[in-house]
XYZ file of C-alpha atoms in Angstrom:
347
model
C 47.331 -124.054 -221.401
C 49.645 -123.348 -224.200
C 53.012 -121.701 -224.469
C 53.850 -119.312 -227.484
C 56.962 -119.871 -229.454
C 57.613 -117.803 -232.806
C 54.442 -118.156 -234.673
C 53.567 -121.473 -233.767
C 51.563 -123.219 -230.800
C 53.198 -125.936 -228.756
C 51.428 -127.597 -225.969
C 53.421 -128.345 -222.676
C 53.117 -131.607 -221.704
C 52.363 -132.553 -218.162
C 55.686 -134.150 -217.507
C 57.180 -130.730 -217.775
C 55.456 -129.762 -214.704
C 56.686 -132.547 -212.774
C 60.245 -131.688 -214.011
C 59.685 -128.129 -213.124
C 58.347 -128.930 -209.775
C 61.682 -131.192 -209.227
C 63.644 -128.541 -210.195
C 62.204 -125.619 -208.001
C 61.901 -128.112 -205.023
C 65.929 -128.894 -204.986
C 66.518 -125.251 -205.306
C 64.498 -124.340 -202.167
C 66.051 -127.374 -200.469
C 69.408 -125.769 -201.262
C 68.368 -122.505 -200.310
C 67.346 -123.504 -196.799
C 70.138 -125.789 -195.917
C 72.350 -122.520 -197.060
C 70.677 -119.990 -195.546
C 67.797 -121.508 -193.282
C 69.303 -120.976 -190.115
C 70.777 -117.532 -188.770
C 73.998 -117.859 -186.831
C 72.716 -115.184 -184.454
C 70.066 -116.916 -183.230
C 71.349 -120.626 -183.351
C 71.216 -122.041 -180.142
C 74.726 -122.489 -178.152
C 75.450 -124.935 -175.538
C 78.384 -125.288 -173.469
C 81.610 -124.961 -174.812
C 83.982 -127.589 -175.322
C 86.240 -128.889 -172.493
C 89.094 -127.967 -174.934
C 88.167 -124.379 -174.773
C 87.608 -124.439 -171.064
C 90.982 -126.069 -170.861
C 92.859 -123.458 -172.400
C 91.493 -120.850 -169.829
C 93.133 -120.274 -166.377
C 90.388 -118.889 -163.406
C 91.241 -117.196 -160.425
C 89.159 -116.665 -156.975
C 89.873 -114.827 -154.113
C 87.217 -114.852 -151.403
C 87.007 -112.697 -148.446
C 84.325 -112.706 -145.364
C 83.824 -109.054 -144.150
C 84.175 -108.432 -140.498
C 80.821 -106.652 -140.477
C 77.352 -107.974 -141.717
C 73.823 -106.943 -142.298
C 71.768 -106.196 -139.216
C 69.643 -109.096 -139.714
C 69.001 -111.866 -142.308
C 66.594 -110.783 -145.212
C 64.020 -112.398 -147.539
C 63.384 -110.774 -151.277
C 67.049 -109.502 -150.683
C 68.141 -107.139 -153.575
C 71.187 -105.285 -154.042
C 72.560 -102.422 -156.630
C 75.783 -100.419 -156.995
C 75.380 -96.674 -156.964
C 78.543 -94.470 -157.135
C 80.968 -96.151 -154.408
C 78.287 -97.608 -152.295
C 76.094 -100.747 -152.413
C 72.627 -100.079 -151.710
C 70.770 -103.037 -150.114
C 67.033 -103.693 -149.232
C 64.929 -106.659 -148.141
C 62.106 -107.546 -145.822
C 62.754 -108.818 -142.466
C 60.694 -111.838 -140.533
C 58.158 -109.194 -139.845
C 55.650 -109.388 -142.637
C 55.823 -106.326 -144.694
C 58.689 -104.470 -142.610
C 61.767 -103.712 -144.939
C 65.013 -102.934 -144.028
C 67.610 -100.875 -146.338
C 71.319 -100.541 -145.787
C 74.126 -98.666 -147.602
C 77.735 -100.716 -147.581
C 80.979 -99.449 -148.703
C 84.296 -101.176 -148.020
C 84.801 -99.227 -144.960
C 81.434 -100.702 -143.109
C 77.447 -100.656 -143.249
C 75.158 -97.929 -142.703
C 71.454 -98.737 -141.718
C 69.043 -96.582 -143.706
C 65.161 -96.223 -143.604
C 63.095 -99.330 -142.493
C 59.657 -98.844 -144.894
C 56.550 -101.168 -145.514
C 57.542 -103.077 -148.806
C 55.445 -105.551 -150.877
C 57.356 -108.990 -151.122
C 58.348 -109.878 -155.129
C 59.089 -106.021 -155.470
C 62.320 -104.739 -157.403
C 65.055 -102.296 -155.938
C 65.647 -99.967 -158.970
C 67.815 -96.633 -159.349
C 65.626 -93.872 -161.131
C 66.171 -89.995 -161.182
C 69.212 -90.537 -158.711
C 66.941 -91.969 -155.819
C 66.151 -95.642 -154.926
C 62.795 -96.954 -155.283
C 60.995 -100.289 -154.133
C 58.949 -101.056 -157.307
C 55.883 -103.465 -157.969
C 55.325 -106.663 -155.831
C 52.203 -108.130 -154.473
C 50.023 -106.426 -151.860
C 47.198 -109.214 -150.564
C 46.462 -110.801 -154.009
C 47.108 -108.153 -156.346
C 50.144 -107.296 -158.246
C 51.416 -103.737 -157.892
C 52.603 -101.249 -160.492
C 53.344 -98.445 -157.784
C 56.645 -97.641 -156.145
C 57.925 -96.526 -152.779
C 60.420 -93.720 -152.755
C 63.132 -95.057 -150.270
C 64.041 -91.414 -149.221
C 61.149 -89.650 -148.914
C 58.605 -92.600 -148.172
C 56.362 -91.590 -150.606
C 54.145 -93.669 -153.058
C 53.784 -93.330 -156.960
C 50.872 -94.909 -157.927
C 51.526 -95.564 -162.049
C 55.107 -95.860 -161.750
C 55.879 -99.014 -163.654
C 54.797 -99.678 -167.413
C 52.372 -102.484 -165.961
C 51.905 -104.283 -162.429
C 54.842 -106.667 -161.935
C 55.845 -109.160 -159.400
C 59.226 -110.985 -159.198
C 60.693 -109.242 -162.382
C 64.296 -108.530 -162.972
C 66.077 -105.182 -162.852
C 69.407 -104.433 -164.465
C 71.425 -101.031 -164.269
C 74.119 -100.277 -166.639
C 77.304 -99.604 -164.948
C 77.236 -95.820 -166.184
C 73.540 -95.739 -164.237
C 71.741 -94.043 -167.376
C 70.065 -96.976 -168.515
C 67.815 -99.357 -166.422
C 65.822 -102.326 -167.653
C 63.129 -103.932 -165.818
C 62.164 -107.507 -167.335
C 59.736 -110.691 -167.152
C 58.176 -111.059 -163.767
C 54.403 -111.909 -163.336
C 51.908 -109.825 -164.795
C 48.215 -109.519 -164.111
C 47.078 -113.372 -164.366
C 49.950 -114.340 -166.504
C 53.703 -114.116 -166.849
C 55.354 -111.320 -168.986
C 57.577 -111.657 -171.619
C 58.285 -107.891 -171.753
C 61.744 -105.753 -171.589
C 61.305 -102.242 -170.643
C 64.293 -99.679 -170.323
C 64.081 -96.112 -168.566
C 66.629 -93.847 -169.443
C 67.928 -90.927 -167.099
C 67.031 -88.728 -169.674
C 63.461 -89.594 -169.879
C 62.840 -90.509 -166.509
C 59.983 -92.954 -167.682
C 59.356 -96.411 -168.953
C 59.347 -97.418 -172.656
C 58.955 -100.933 -174.042
C 62.626 -101.960 -175.574
C 62.161 -105.591 -176.628
C 60.860 -109.177 -176.082
C 62.370 -112.232 -174.109
C 61.819 -115.422 -176.392
C 59.320 -116.741 -173.372
C 57.897 -115.397 -170.828
C 59.534 -115.978 -167.360
C 59.313 -115.014 -163.615
C 62.019 -114.321 -161.372
C 64.961 -114.160 -163.860
C 68.392 -112.668 -163.069
C 69.986 -110.059 -165.644
C 73.094 -107.781 -165.742
C 74.009 -105.223 -167.924
C 77.811 -104.261 -169.495
C 79.900 -104.052 -172.520
C 76.955 -103.190 -174.860
C 75.202 -106.208 -173.979
C 72.096 -106.795 -171.949
C 72.135 -110.639 -170.502
C 69.540 -112.458 -169.027
C 69.264 -115.963 -167.002
C 67.423 -118.612 -165.524
C 63.927 -117.906 -163.892
C 60.752 -119.833 -163.664
C 58.730 -120.811 -166.800
C 54.882 -120.803 -166.718
C 54.750 -124.546 -166.301
C 56.848 -124.097 -163.058
C 59.997 -125.653 -164.451
C 63.291 -123.761 -164.047
C 64.824 -121.932 -166.611
C 67.942 -123.541 -168.261
C 68.337 -120.775 -170.985
C 70.791 -117.932 -171.128
C 69.692 -114.888 -173.642
C 72.254 -112.482 -174.852
C 70.898 -109.194 -176.456
C 72.692 -106.305 -178.208
C 71.908 -102.738 -176.714
C 72.200 -100.745 -179.797
C 70.350 -103.297 -181.942
C 67.501 -104.385 -179.175
C 68.093 -107.876 -181.082
C 68.294 -111.006 -179.405
C 72.253 -112.104 -180.433
C 72.289 -115.496 -178.982
C 70.750 -118.114 -176.941
C 72.913 -120.556 -174.701
C 71.887 -123.635 -172.775
C 72.668 -124.699 -169.548
C 72.441 -128.607 -168.685
C 69.925 -127.836 -166.257
C 67.475 -125.157 -165.130
C 67.994 -122.498 -162.552
C 66.534 -120.024 -160.408
C 67.699 -117.686 -157.846
C 71.115 -117.393 -159.191
C 72.818 -113.808 -159.826
C 74.403 -112.432 -163.099
C 77.220 -109.621 -162.378
C 79.560 -107.781 -164.779
C 82.820 -107.441 -163.562
C 86.360 -106.667 -165.077
C 84.450 -106.911 -168.541
C 82.970 -110.532 -167.896
C 79.420 -111.797 -167.166
C 79.918 -114.229 -164.097
C 76.529 -116.479 -163.334
C 76.879 -117.394 -159.605
C 74.915 -119.609 -157.335
C 71.044 -120.362 -157.454
C 69.327 -123.681 -156.907
C 68.880 -126.266 -159.270
C 65.804 -127.336 -158.125
C 63.655 -126.449 -154.921
C 66.116 -126.376 -151.944
C 69.176 -127.739 -154.007
C 71.448 -124.875 -153.788
C 74.384 -124.640 -156.019
C 77.860 -123.148 -155.633
C 78.862 -123.070 -159.299
C 80.163 -120.101 -160.950
C 79.809 -119.750 -164.641
C 81.529 -117.587 -167.189
C 78.991 -116.365 -169.982
C 80.355 -115.320 -173.131
C 78.807 -114.360 -176.717
C 80.265 -117.837 -177.702
C 79.127 -119.863 -175.082
C 79.107 -120.683 -171.128
C 81.601 -122.248 -169.389
C 81.384 -124.112 -165.879
C 84.416 -122.865 -164.094
C 86.600 -124.943 -161.607
C 85.707 -122.102 -159.251
C 82.747 -121.968 -156.485
C 81.388 -119.753 -154.011
C 82.314 -120.246 -150.686
C 78.851 -121.120 -149.785
C 76.195 -122.532 -151.811
C 73.715 -120.067 -151.691
C 70.604 -118.651 -153.674
C 68.585 -115.290 -153.706
C 71.439 -113.216 -152.387
C 72.395 -109.415 -153.195
C 75.145 -108.818 -155.318
C 77.036 -105.741 -156.408
C 80.684 -104.655 -157.623
C 82.382 -102.283 -155.122
C 86.248 -101.209 -155.565
C 86.429 -103.707 -158.229
C 85.170 -106.730 -156.170
C 82.234 -108.574 -156.432
C 80.295 -108.582 -153.176
C 77.713 -111.021 -152.221
C 75.256 -110.101 -149.353
C 73.042 -112.584 -147.573
C 71.131 -114.662 -149.402
C 69.771 -118.599 -148.507
C 72.200 -121.174 -147.643
C 72.019 -124.912 -146.449
C 71.556 -123.650 -143.094
C 68.863 -121.074 -143.907
C 68.991 -117.071 -144.542
C 72.232 -115.470 -143.378
C 73.443 -112.047 -143.092
C 76.814 -112.749 -143.940
C 78.512 -110.366 -146.544
C 81.473 -111.709 -148.570
C 83.837 -110.280 -151.455
C 85.193 -112.076 -154.276
C 87.535 -111.310 -156.898
C 87.080 -113.377 -160.165
C 89.345 -113.171 -163.303
C 90.185 -115.331 -166.461
C 92.879 -115.873 -168.786
C 94.534 -117.488 -171.391
C 96.813 -120.457 -170.509
C 100.364 -119.969 -172.405
C 100.449 -122.271 -175.203
C 103.423 -124.466 -173.784
C 101.461 -125.144 -170.330
C 98.147 -126.152 -171.936
C 96.867 -129.265 -170.389
C 96.354 -132.068 -172.917
């Protein structure tokens, strides 16, 4: 190989290629160090103790004078206007129970036959129980809880133990994760009130069953659940609603499932769950874009798989599993967080 300079020929010596390769390699290395990892996707662990110590948390809990007619499994809840709709399965196989809760009391609704592993969702101004397992077959149908009519092809795909999250305005519904056919799903589906049908919105970093999710403040947050290998998921994923992009991945010190995410007072709270099968938690975590903080607050009772919603600016916890077994108790929580004045910060 020759390199033309002016009118003469000059042979390029082999050591020139060695030198050139070193220069290029060094340049690539510098570029990778400077720009190789995007801060929006960089995994973030717990916020430091100093950050947590600079915050002050408050909790006020109250046990309601009324309760569920009986304890329920597969219990789910969602806030619609000024009421909390709760649906679950009674001890009799396939026998469902629905109730409507307001701060003034509880009204029992229809008792339809519903499939375990399904999702309570709100669409087209009606409540539906979608998906779940019938025998050994995962369903894509949904039961309208008002008319008791079944719609065969309601979901975009058969789903069992997926997560559902409704925006505070009620205009957007997300269904994500779960088991689909012979594998777990990594899909995020969205239904808007305007369209009335599901479409693909995004992907989870990994497929997961039985996660928890919440929407608020232009974010969709997904946490916990069970991975394909059977271990509990320790990741928390934060998505931008407008960009559809994964903004941040947070890490809990251990995997959880059966916990509940709720958006209240412009903050996301991760409540309870189980660290391992039967090891129930009473922990309360504050989830932010910058990290996740384990607060000094605790649920009144260690619980998992409960219903959760927001009524009258309070978080309502309905039923669930405790160390004493299933419960029909209903509790309300008021959680708040603020910055500690500089002169009172703990050292």
